[in-house]
Amino acid sequence: MSKDTDTSFVAGLEDVVSNTSDICFLDGKEGRLVYQGYNIHDLVNGNASFEEVVYLLWHGELPNRQQLDEFNQQIGRQRALAPEVLNFLKGVRKDANAMEVLRTAVSFAGIYDPDNGDESYEANVRKATRLVAQIPTIVTTFERIRNGQAPIDPDPELSAASSFFQLLTGRVPDEFTERAFNTALILHADHELNASTFSARVTAATLSDMYSAITSAIGTLKGPLHGGANEQVMKMLLEIGDMSRVESYIDEALAAKRKIMGFGHRVYRTEDPRATHLRKLSQKAGELAGETKWFEMSRRIEQLVKDKKGLNPNVDFYSASLYYSLGLPTHLFTPIFACSRISGWTAHVLEQYRNNRLIRPRAEYTGPTHRQFVPLSER
Ligand SMILES: CC(=O)SCCNC(=O)CCNC(=O)[C@H](O)C(C)(C)COP(=O)(O)OP(=O)(O)OC[C@H]1O[C@@H](n2cnc3c(N)ncnc32)[C@H](O)[C@@H]1OP(=O)(O)O
Ligand SMILES: O=C([O-])CC(=O)C(=O)O
């Protein structure tokens, strides 16, 4: 078959540049992650709030005091779910996968969004604000319902980090938990053209709506090669169970050519700069919880995988033991990733709408050509 394209096949689109973007700069050789010009280390060390980072990703500038107060109010006021979405959460099977519930609830929420059908840019910013506000409410409310607990009304005055714990447990978290969770939300907020963000942009580029794009992204984040890895890391730690079993577990897994979850990255060839913060927070959270074994086992796994395979931990590795030490259930780890990444997904969808072109790559055809059709009666 004649070839009508000059470009050659690149497995997994590795290093292929698909669009320009002002949102996030990733230097895989130096291990640098920059949101709209700000290094994540400066955002974390400067005690930025997650809300400031969301504003930065969407508008390209950090908010001043008045802009931040207004933005916090907008988010706080939009946390409550539409009754139809709440009823969906009450009716869905209690043993459902939390990411599947989130994916379906977000898709459902789009139908009841007050701006449904309005595709103006302003309406899309309002939809993005509702998504940032309501995804944590969906995640925490379903968790309570499935545990036989009554949903909790959101408190519009709380920060995103505090609100998550209040909606889950009914109590505002202590200072360390609030700070650690806020940091984790900042670190997961955006990451250039990762698989789920790309998926959101592909959907948006057909000029489909914001909720369709985010539904695509949630389905993509769920996979264990992407956001789903954080849950798999904790399952691995629990399965190993004890420091004495770490080395044999890793040796067996590597000998069987199984992937060690939370290691490796398509772009970073150095330490993932997010892991640097999450490692410290995991250690501190373990000390405060009075159980350091998950952190210590993680450190040992890190050493072994580095020595034996030359691989570094990614964002999903230390977030697992951190969340576990903060008392969060393992099956909420990937939905928590979505509570943060919704900021980056929506920033990219808005950017796609501002400067759109349909995303439609080609495949290199490897199947047969010119086969002779045989009628059904002769096959
Ligand atoms: C938020 C995020 O999405 S971060 C990533 C989260 N995912 C994970 O932690 C899952 C484990 N990691 C992986 O599967 C991969 O490293 C990915 C998916 C992140 C990147 O994948 P790719 O860039 O396609 O790299 P690929 O899978 O081809 O790996 C290259 C080589 O390193 C090996 N390798 C990569 N990651 C790992 C790992 N975690 N454990 C063991 N070996 C690994 C591969 O087996 C392969 O070896 P080979 O060349 O001998 O066959
Ligand atoms: O960039 C990627 O491929 C995956 C990742 O680390 C992220 O989405 O945070």
Short mmCIF file of N, CA and C and ligand atoms in Angstrom, two decimals, residues 14 188 194 221 224-227 229 233 254 257-267 269 272 274 305 309 311 314-316 337 341, ligand 1:
data_model
loop_
_atom_site.label_atom_id
_atom_site.label_comp_id
_atom_site.label_asym_id
_atom_site.label_seq_id
_atom_site.Cartn_x
_atom_site.Cartn_y
_atom_site.Cartn_z
N GLU A 14 6.58 8.54 21.95
CA GLU A 14 7.67 9.02 22.82
C GLU A 14 8.36 10.24 22.19
N HIS A 188 0.71 17.31 42.31
CA HIS A 188 0.01 16.50 41.31
C HIS A 188 -0.77 17.36 40.31
N ASN A 194 0.99 14.43 29.91
CA ASN A 194 0.81 13.06 30.41
C ASN A 194 -0.42 12.46 29.74
N LEU A 221 -6.59 8.28 33.59
CA LEU A 221 -5.77 8.33 34.82
C LEU A 221 -5.85 7.02 35.59
N PRO A 224 -3.07 1.50 35.76
CA PRO A 224 -1.91 1.35 36.66
C PRO A 224 -0.58 1.81 36.07
N LEU A 225 -0.50 2.04 34.77
CA LEU A 225 0.74 2.63 34.25
C LEU A 225 0.75 4.14 34.43
N HIS A 226 -0.37 4.70 34.85
CA HIS A 226 -0.47 6.16 35.04
C HIS A 226 -0.87 6.41 36.51
N GLY A 227 -1.96 7.13 36.74
CA GLY A 227 -2.32 7.50 38.12
C GLY A 227 -2.65 6.32 39.01
N ALA A 229 -1.08 3.84 39.55
CA ALA A 229 0.11 3.23 40.16
C ALA A 229 0.19 3.50 41.67
N VAL A 233 1.22 0.72 44.42
CA VAL A 233 2.40 0.82 45.30
C VAL A 233 2.01 0.40 46.71
N LEU A 254 11.72 -8.62 39.76
CA LEU A 254 12.59 -8.23 38.64
C LEU A 254 12.97 -9.45 37.80
N LYS A 257 10.43 -10.23 35.45
CA LYS A 257 10.22 -9.07 34.55
C LYS A 257 8.91 -8.34 34.84
N ARG A 258 8.52 -8.36 36.12
CA ARG A 258 7.33 -7.58 36.51
C ARG A 258 7.77 -6.15 36.81
N LYS A 259 6.90 -5.21 36.49
CA LYS A 259 7.22 -3.81 36.78
C LYS A 259 7.04 -3.53 38.27
N ILE A 260 7.95 -2.74 38.82
CA ILE A 260 7.78 -2.31 40.20
C ILE A 260 7.02 -0.98 40.14
N MET A 261 5.82 -1.00 40.70
CA MET A 261 4.95 0.18 40.58
C MET A 261 5.56 1.38 41.32
N GLY A 262 5.41 2.56 40.70
CA GLY A 262 5.96 3.77 41.31
C GLY A 262 7.38 4.07 40.88
N PHE A 263 7.90 3.28 39.92
CA PHE A 263 9.26 3.53 39.39
C PHE A 263 9.22 3.71 37.88
N GLY A 264 10.17 4.51 37.41
CA GLY A 264 10.29 4.73 35.97
C GLY A 264 9.42 5.88 35.53
N HIS A 265 9.77 6.46 34.42
CA HIS A 265 8.99 7.58 33.89
C HIS A 265 9.32 7.75 32.42
N ARG A 266 8.33 8.18 31.65
CA ARG A 266 8.55 8.40 30.22
C ARG A 266 9.49 9.59 29.98
N VAL A 267 9.46 10.58 30.84
CA VAL A 267 10.23 11.82 30.58
C VAL A 267 11.44 11.98 31.50
N ARG A 269 14.71 11.43 33.51
CA ARG A 269 15.87 10.54 33.56
C ARG A 269 16.61 10.73 34.88
N ASP A 272 12.35 12.27 39.97
CA ASP A 272 11.13 13.07 39.77
C ASP A 272 11.13 14.14 40.87
N ARG A 274 9.00 15.83 42.21
CA ARG A 274 7.88 15.74 43.15
C ARG A 274 8.17 14.71 44.23
N VAL A 305 15.81 -0.87 43.81
CA VAL A 305 15.40 -0.68 42.40
C VAL A 305 16.39 0.24 41.68
N LYS A 309 18.14 -1.77 38.86
CA LYS A 309 17.54 -1.43 37.56
C LYS A 309 17.88 -0.01 37.10
N LEU A 311 16.46 2.65 38.14
CA LEU A 311 15.21 3.43 38.01
C LEU A 311 14.96 4.27 39.25
N ASN A 314 8.84 7.61 40.94
CA ASN A 314 8.05 8.71 40.35
C ASN A 314 7.08 9.25 41.41
N VAL A 315 6.20 10.14 40.99
CA VAL A 315 5.30 10.81 41.94
C VAL A 315 4.43 9.82 42.72
N ASP A 316 4.14 8.67 42.11
CA ASP A 316 3.22 7.73 42.74
C ASP A 316 3.86 6.91 43.86
N PHE A 337 -5.65 11.74 43.35
CA PHE A 337 -4.84 12.28 42.24
C PHE A 337 -5.75 13.12 41.34
N ARG A 341 -5.37 16.80 39.81
CA ARG A 341 -5.08 16.92 38.37
C ARG A 341 -6.22 17.59 37.61
C1 LIG B 1 1.68 9.76 37.37
C2 LIG B 1 2.33 8.79 36.48
O1 LIG B 1 1.75 8.39 35.52
S1 LIG B 1 3.93 8.35 36.82
C3 LIG B 1 4.06 6.69 36.18
C4 LIG B 1 3.26 5.74 37.02
N1 LIG B 1 3.39 4.35 36.55
C5 LIG B 1 4.13 3.45 37.21
O2 LIG B 1 4.74 3.71 38.24
C6 LIG B 1 4.12 2.06 36.61
C7 LIG B 1 5.54 1.48 36.52
N2 LIG B 1 6.30 2.16 35.53
C8 LIG B 1 6.17 1.88 34.20
O3 LIG B 1 5.40 1.01 33.81
C9 LIG B 1 6.98 2.68 33.20
O4 LIG B 1 8.19 3.13 33.78
C10 LIG B 1 6.20 3.87 32.63
C11 LIG B 1 4.84 3.41 32.10
C12 LIG B 1 5.97 4.92 33.70
C13 LIG B 1 7.00 4.51 31.50
O5 LIG B 1 7.00 3.61 30.47
P1 LIG B 1 7.92 3.70 29.16
O6 LIG B 1 8.48 5.05 28.99
O7 LIG B 1 7.10 3.15 28.05
O8 LIG B 1 9.11 2.76 29.50
P2 LIG B 1 9.13 1.18 29.30
O9 LIG B 1 7.96 0.56 29.98
O10 LIG B 1 9.31 0.90 27.84
O11 LIG B 1 10.43 0.84 30.11
C14 LIG B 1 11.77 0.90 29.59
C15 LIG B 1 12.57 -0.21 30.26
O12 LIG B 1 12.61 0.00 31.68
C16 LIG B 1 11.95 -1.07 32.35
N3 LIG B 1 11.08 -0.48 33.37
C17 LIG B 1 10.41 0.70 33.29
N4 LIG B 1 9.72 0.89 34.40
C18 LIG B 1 9.94 -0.17 35.19
C19 LIG B 1 9.48 -0.53 36.47
N5 LIG B 1 8.65 0.26 37.14
N6 LIG B 1 9.90 -1.70 36.99
C20 LIG B 1 10.74 -2.49 36.31
N7 LIG B 1 11.22 -2.21 35.10
C21 LIG B 1 10.81 -1.06 34.55
C22 LIG B 1 11.09 -1.75 31.30
O13 LIG B 1 10.84 -3.10 31.62
C23 LIG B 1 11.96 -1.60 30.07
O14 LIG B 1 13.02 -2.53 30.16
P3 LIG B 1 13.54 -3.26 28.84
O15 LIG B 1 14.08 -2.15 27.97
O16 LIG B 1 14.57 -4.18 29.38
O17 LIG B 1 12.36 -3.93 28.24
#
